[in-house]
Structure formats: structure tokens, C-alpha cells
PDB file of C-alpha atoms in Angstrom:
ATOM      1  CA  UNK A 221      20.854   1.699  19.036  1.00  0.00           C
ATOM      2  CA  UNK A 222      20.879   1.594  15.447  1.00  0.00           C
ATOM      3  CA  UNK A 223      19.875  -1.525  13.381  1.00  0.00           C
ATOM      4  CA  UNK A 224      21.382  -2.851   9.842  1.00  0.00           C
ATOM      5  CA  UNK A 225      18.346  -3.817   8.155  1.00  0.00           C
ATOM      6  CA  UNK A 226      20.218  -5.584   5.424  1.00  0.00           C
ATOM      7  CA  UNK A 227      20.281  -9.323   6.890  1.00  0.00           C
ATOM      8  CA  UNK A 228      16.431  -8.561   6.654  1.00  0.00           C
ATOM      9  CA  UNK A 229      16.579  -7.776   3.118  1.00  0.00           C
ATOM     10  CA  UNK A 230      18.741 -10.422   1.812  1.00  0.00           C
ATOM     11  CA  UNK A 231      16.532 -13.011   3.806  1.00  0.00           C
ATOM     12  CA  UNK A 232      13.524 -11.705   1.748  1.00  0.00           C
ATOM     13  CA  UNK A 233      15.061 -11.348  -1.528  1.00  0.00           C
ATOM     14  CA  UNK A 234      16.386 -14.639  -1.294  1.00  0.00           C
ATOM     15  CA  UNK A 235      12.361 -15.574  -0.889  1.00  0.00           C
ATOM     16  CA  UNK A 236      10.984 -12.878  -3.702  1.00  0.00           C
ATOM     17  CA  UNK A 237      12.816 -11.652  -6.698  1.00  0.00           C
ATOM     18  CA  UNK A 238      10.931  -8.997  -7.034  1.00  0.00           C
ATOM     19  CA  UNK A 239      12.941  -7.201  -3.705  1.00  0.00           C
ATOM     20  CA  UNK A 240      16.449  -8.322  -5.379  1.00  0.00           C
ATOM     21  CA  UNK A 241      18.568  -5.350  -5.828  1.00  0.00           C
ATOM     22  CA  UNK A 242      18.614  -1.563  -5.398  1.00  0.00           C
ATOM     23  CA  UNK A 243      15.121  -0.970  -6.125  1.00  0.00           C
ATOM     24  CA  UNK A 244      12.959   0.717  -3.724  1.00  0.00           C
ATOM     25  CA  UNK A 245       9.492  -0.886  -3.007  1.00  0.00           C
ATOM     26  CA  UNK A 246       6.818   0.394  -1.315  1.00  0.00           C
ATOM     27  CA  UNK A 247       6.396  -0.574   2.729  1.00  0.00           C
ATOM     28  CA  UNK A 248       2.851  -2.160   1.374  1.00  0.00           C
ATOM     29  CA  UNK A 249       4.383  -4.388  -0.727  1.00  0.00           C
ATOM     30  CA  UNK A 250       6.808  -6.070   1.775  1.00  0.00           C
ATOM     31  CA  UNK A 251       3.853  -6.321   4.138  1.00  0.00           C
ATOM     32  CA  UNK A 252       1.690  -8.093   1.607  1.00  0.00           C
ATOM     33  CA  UNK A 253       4.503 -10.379   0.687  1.00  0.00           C
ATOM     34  CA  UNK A 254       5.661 -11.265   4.134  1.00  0.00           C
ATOM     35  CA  UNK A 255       1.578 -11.496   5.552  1.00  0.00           C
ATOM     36  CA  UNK A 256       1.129 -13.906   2.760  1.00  0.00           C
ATOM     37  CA  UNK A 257       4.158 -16.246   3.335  1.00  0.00           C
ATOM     38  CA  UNK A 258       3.125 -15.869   6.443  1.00  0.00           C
ATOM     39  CA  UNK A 259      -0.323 -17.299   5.943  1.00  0.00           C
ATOM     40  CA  UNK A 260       0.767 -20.028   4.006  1.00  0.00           C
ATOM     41  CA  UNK A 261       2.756 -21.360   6.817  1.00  0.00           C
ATOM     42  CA  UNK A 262       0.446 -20.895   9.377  1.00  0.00           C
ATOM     43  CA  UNK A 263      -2.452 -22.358   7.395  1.00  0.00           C
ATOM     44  CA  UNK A 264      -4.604 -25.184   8.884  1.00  0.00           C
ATOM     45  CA  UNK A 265      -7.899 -25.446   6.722  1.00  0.00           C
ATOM     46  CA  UNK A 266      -9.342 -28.618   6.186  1.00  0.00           C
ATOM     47  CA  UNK A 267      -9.645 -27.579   2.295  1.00  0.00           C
ATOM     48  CA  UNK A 268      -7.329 -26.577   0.166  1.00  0.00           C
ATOM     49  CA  UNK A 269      -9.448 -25.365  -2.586  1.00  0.00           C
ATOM     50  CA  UNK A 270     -13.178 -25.145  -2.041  1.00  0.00           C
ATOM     51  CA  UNK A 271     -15.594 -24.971  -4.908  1.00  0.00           C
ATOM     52  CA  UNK A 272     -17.378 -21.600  -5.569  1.00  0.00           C
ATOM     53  CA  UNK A 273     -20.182 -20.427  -4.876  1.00  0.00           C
ATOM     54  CA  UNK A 274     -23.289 -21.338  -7.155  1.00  0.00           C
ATOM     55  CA  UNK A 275     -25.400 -17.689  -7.228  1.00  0.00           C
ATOM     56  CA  UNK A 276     -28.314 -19.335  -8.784  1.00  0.00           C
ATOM     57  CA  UNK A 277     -28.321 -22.192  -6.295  1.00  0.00           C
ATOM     58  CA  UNK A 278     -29.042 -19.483  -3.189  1.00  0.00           C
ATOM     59  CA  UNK A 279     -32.735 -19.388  -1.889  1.00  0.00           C
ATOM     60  CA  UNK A 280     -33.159 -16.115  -2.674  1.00  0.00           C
ATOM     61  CA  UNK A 281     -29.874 -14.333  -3.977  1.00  0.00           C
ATOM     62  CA  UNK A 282     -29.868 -11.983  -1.321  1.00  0.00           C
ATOM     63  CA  UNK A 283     -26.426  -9.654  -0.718  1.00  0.00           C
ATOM     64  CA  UNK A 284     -26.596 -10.869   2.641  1.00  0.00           C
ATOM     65  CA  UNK A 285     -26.986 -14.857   1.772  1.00  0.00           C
ATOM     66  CA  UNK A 286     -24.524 -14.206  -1.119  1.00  0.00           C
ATOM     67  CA  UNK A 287     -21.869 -12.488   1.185  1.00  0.00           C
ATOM     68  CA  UNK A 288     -21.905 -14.885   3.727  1.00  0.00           C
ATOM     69  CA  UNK A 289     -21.716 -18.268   1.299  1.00  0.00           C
ATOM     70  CA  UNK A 290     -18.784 -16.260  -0.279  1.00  0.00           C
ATOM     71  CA  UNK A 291     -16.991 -15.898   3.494  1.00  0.00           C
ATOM     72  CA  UNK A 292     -18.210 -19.188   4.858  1.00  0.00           C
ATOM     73  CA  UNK A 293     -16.552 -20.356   1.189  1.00  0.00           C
ATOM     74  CA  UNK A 294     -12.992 -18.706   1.701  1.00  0.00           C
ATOM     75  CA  UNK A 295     -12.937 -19.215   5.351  1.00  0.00           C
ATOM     76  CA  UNK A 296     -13.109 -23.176   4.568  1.00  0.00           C
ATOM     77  CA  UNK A 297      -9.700 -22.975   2.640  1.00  0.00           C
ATOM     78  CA  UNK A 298      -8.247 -20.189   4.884  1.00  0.00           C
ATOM     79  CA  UNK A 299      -7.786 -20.783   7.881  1.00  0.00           C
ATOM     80  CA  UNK A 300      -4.641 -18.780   9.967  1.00  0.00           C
ATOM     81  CA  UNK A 301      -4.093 -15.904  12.260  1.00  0.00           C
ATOM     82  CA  UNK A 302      -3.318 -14.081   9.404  1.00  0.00           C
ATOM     83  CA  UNK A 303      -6.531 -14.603   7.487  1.00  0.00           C
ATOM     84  CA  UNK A 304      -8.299 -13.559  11.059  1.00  0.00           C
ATOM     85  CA  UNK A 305      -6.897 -10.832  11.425  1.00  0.00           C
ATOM     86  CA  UNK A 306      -5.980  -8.898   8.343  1.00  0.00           C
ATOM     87  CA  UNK A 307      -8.832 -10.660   5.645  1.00  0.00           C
ATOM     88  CA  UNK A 308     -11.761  -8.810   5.285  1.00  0.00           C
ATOM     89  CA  UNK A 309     -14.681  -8.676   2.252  1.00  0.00           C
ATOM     90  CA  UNK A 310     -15.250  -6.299  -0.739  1.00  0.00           C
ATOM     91  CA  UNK A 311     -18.641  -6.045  -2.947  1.00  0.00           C
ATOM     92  CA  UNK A 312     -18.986  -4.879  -6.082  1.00  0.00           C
ATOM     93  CA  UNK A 313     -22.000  -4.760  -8.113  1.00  0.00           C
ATOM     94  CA  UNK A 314     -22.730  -3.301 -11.753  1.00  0.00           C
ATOM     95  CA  UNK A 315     -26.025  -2.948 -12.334  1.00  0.00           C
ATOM     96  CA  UNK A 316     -27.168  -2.435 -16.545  1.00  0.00           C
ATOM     97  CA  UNK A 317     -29.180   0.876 -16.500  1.00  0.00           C
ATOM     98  CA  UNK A 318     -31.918  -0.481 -19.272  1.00  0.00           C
ATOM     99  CA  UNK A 319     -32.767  -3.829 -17.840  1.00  0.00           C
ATOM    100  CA  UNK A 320     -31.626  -3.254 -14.313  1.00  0.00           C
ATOM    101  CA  UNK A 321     -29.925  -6.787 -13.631  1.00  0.00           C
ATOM    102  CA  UNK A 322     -27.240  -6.934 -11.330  1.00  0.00           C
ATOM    103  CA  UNK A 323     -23.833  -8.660 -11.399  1.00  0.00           C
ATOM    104  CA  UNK A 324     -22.563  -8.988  -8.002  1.00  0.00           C
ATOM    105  CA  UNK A 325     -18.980  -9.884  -7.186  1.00  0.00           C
ATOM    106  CA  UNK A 326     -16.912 -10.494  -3.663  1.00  0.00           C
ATOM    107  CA  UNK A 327     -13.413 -10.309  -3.145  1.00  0.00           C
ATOM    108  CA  UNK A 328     -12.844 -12.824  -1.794  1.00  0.00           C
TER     109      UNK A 328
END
């Protein structure tokens, strides 16, 4: 049978203004809202917020040594099913064409 979504929608707009009203979202948005609530109750790390990671501090700045400090780093403060299974990491690096240093960054 049908379903009336709208008990649903109250119950999250009452959470996040931002789905108050007539407006329509996108499906991504609700899923990113209600993984994160989500996360937040399910959360059991030891540390709430974990200094970052010191670049310069790394034997030998690596990608690989740098990635995994910057996992091992969020991992520490989040810690749920959620995190598990739906975090993942991102690299980006610029690199300056004349003097060929590179910024590195990981998200997150």
C-alpha cells in the first residue's frame, strides 16, 4: 500500500530548518543530513577532536605516510557505523609549475 511520507518530513524539519516548508531538496541532501545525525549518535571515539597532522613532522612526507596519518587522525575522533561504512578519503595536490613544490591536502 501507499505511504504518507509527511510524519517523515515534519520529524526532520523539526531537526533542520533548512527542510521547513514547500521547498524541494535534493534526495542527497536528506541523506547527508540524516547519515550525519546519524553519526553523531552512534559515535564512540575516544577523542573528540584530535590534533592535525604535522606534514613536516613525517619521516619522509610520502602520499602514502601522509594519507594514512590523515585516516589514522580522523578515524581517532570518528568512530560509528556510519563513518565505516559511508567515509572514505580524497587527495588533492597543486603542484607550482616553476619551482615544482607540492601542496597536498586530504579530505578528511
Amino acid at each position: 500500500g501507499a505511504y504518507n511520507p509527511q510524519p517523515i518530513k515534519r520529524a526532520v524539519a523539526a531537526l533542520a530548518t533548512q527542510f521547513e516548508g514547500n521547498d524541494q531538496h535534493d534526495a542527497q541532501e536528506l541523506i547527508v543530513f540524516l547519515l550525519a545525525a546519524l553519526h553523531e549518535q552512534l559515535n564512540c571515539a575516544a577523542e573528540a577532536l584530535v590534533p592535525p597532522v604535522d606534514a613536516e613532522a613525517l619521516p619522509d612526507g610520502r602520499t602514502a605516510t601522509l594519507a594514512a596519518a590523515h585516516w589514522s587522525r580522523f578515524c581517532r575522533s570518528n568512530a560509528s557505523v556510519v563513518s565505516r561504512l559511508f567515509n572514505g578519503q580524497l587527495m588533492s595536490e597543486l603542484r607550482c609549475e616553476f619551482c615544482r613544490h607540492a601542496s597536498r591536502r586530504f579530505d578528511p
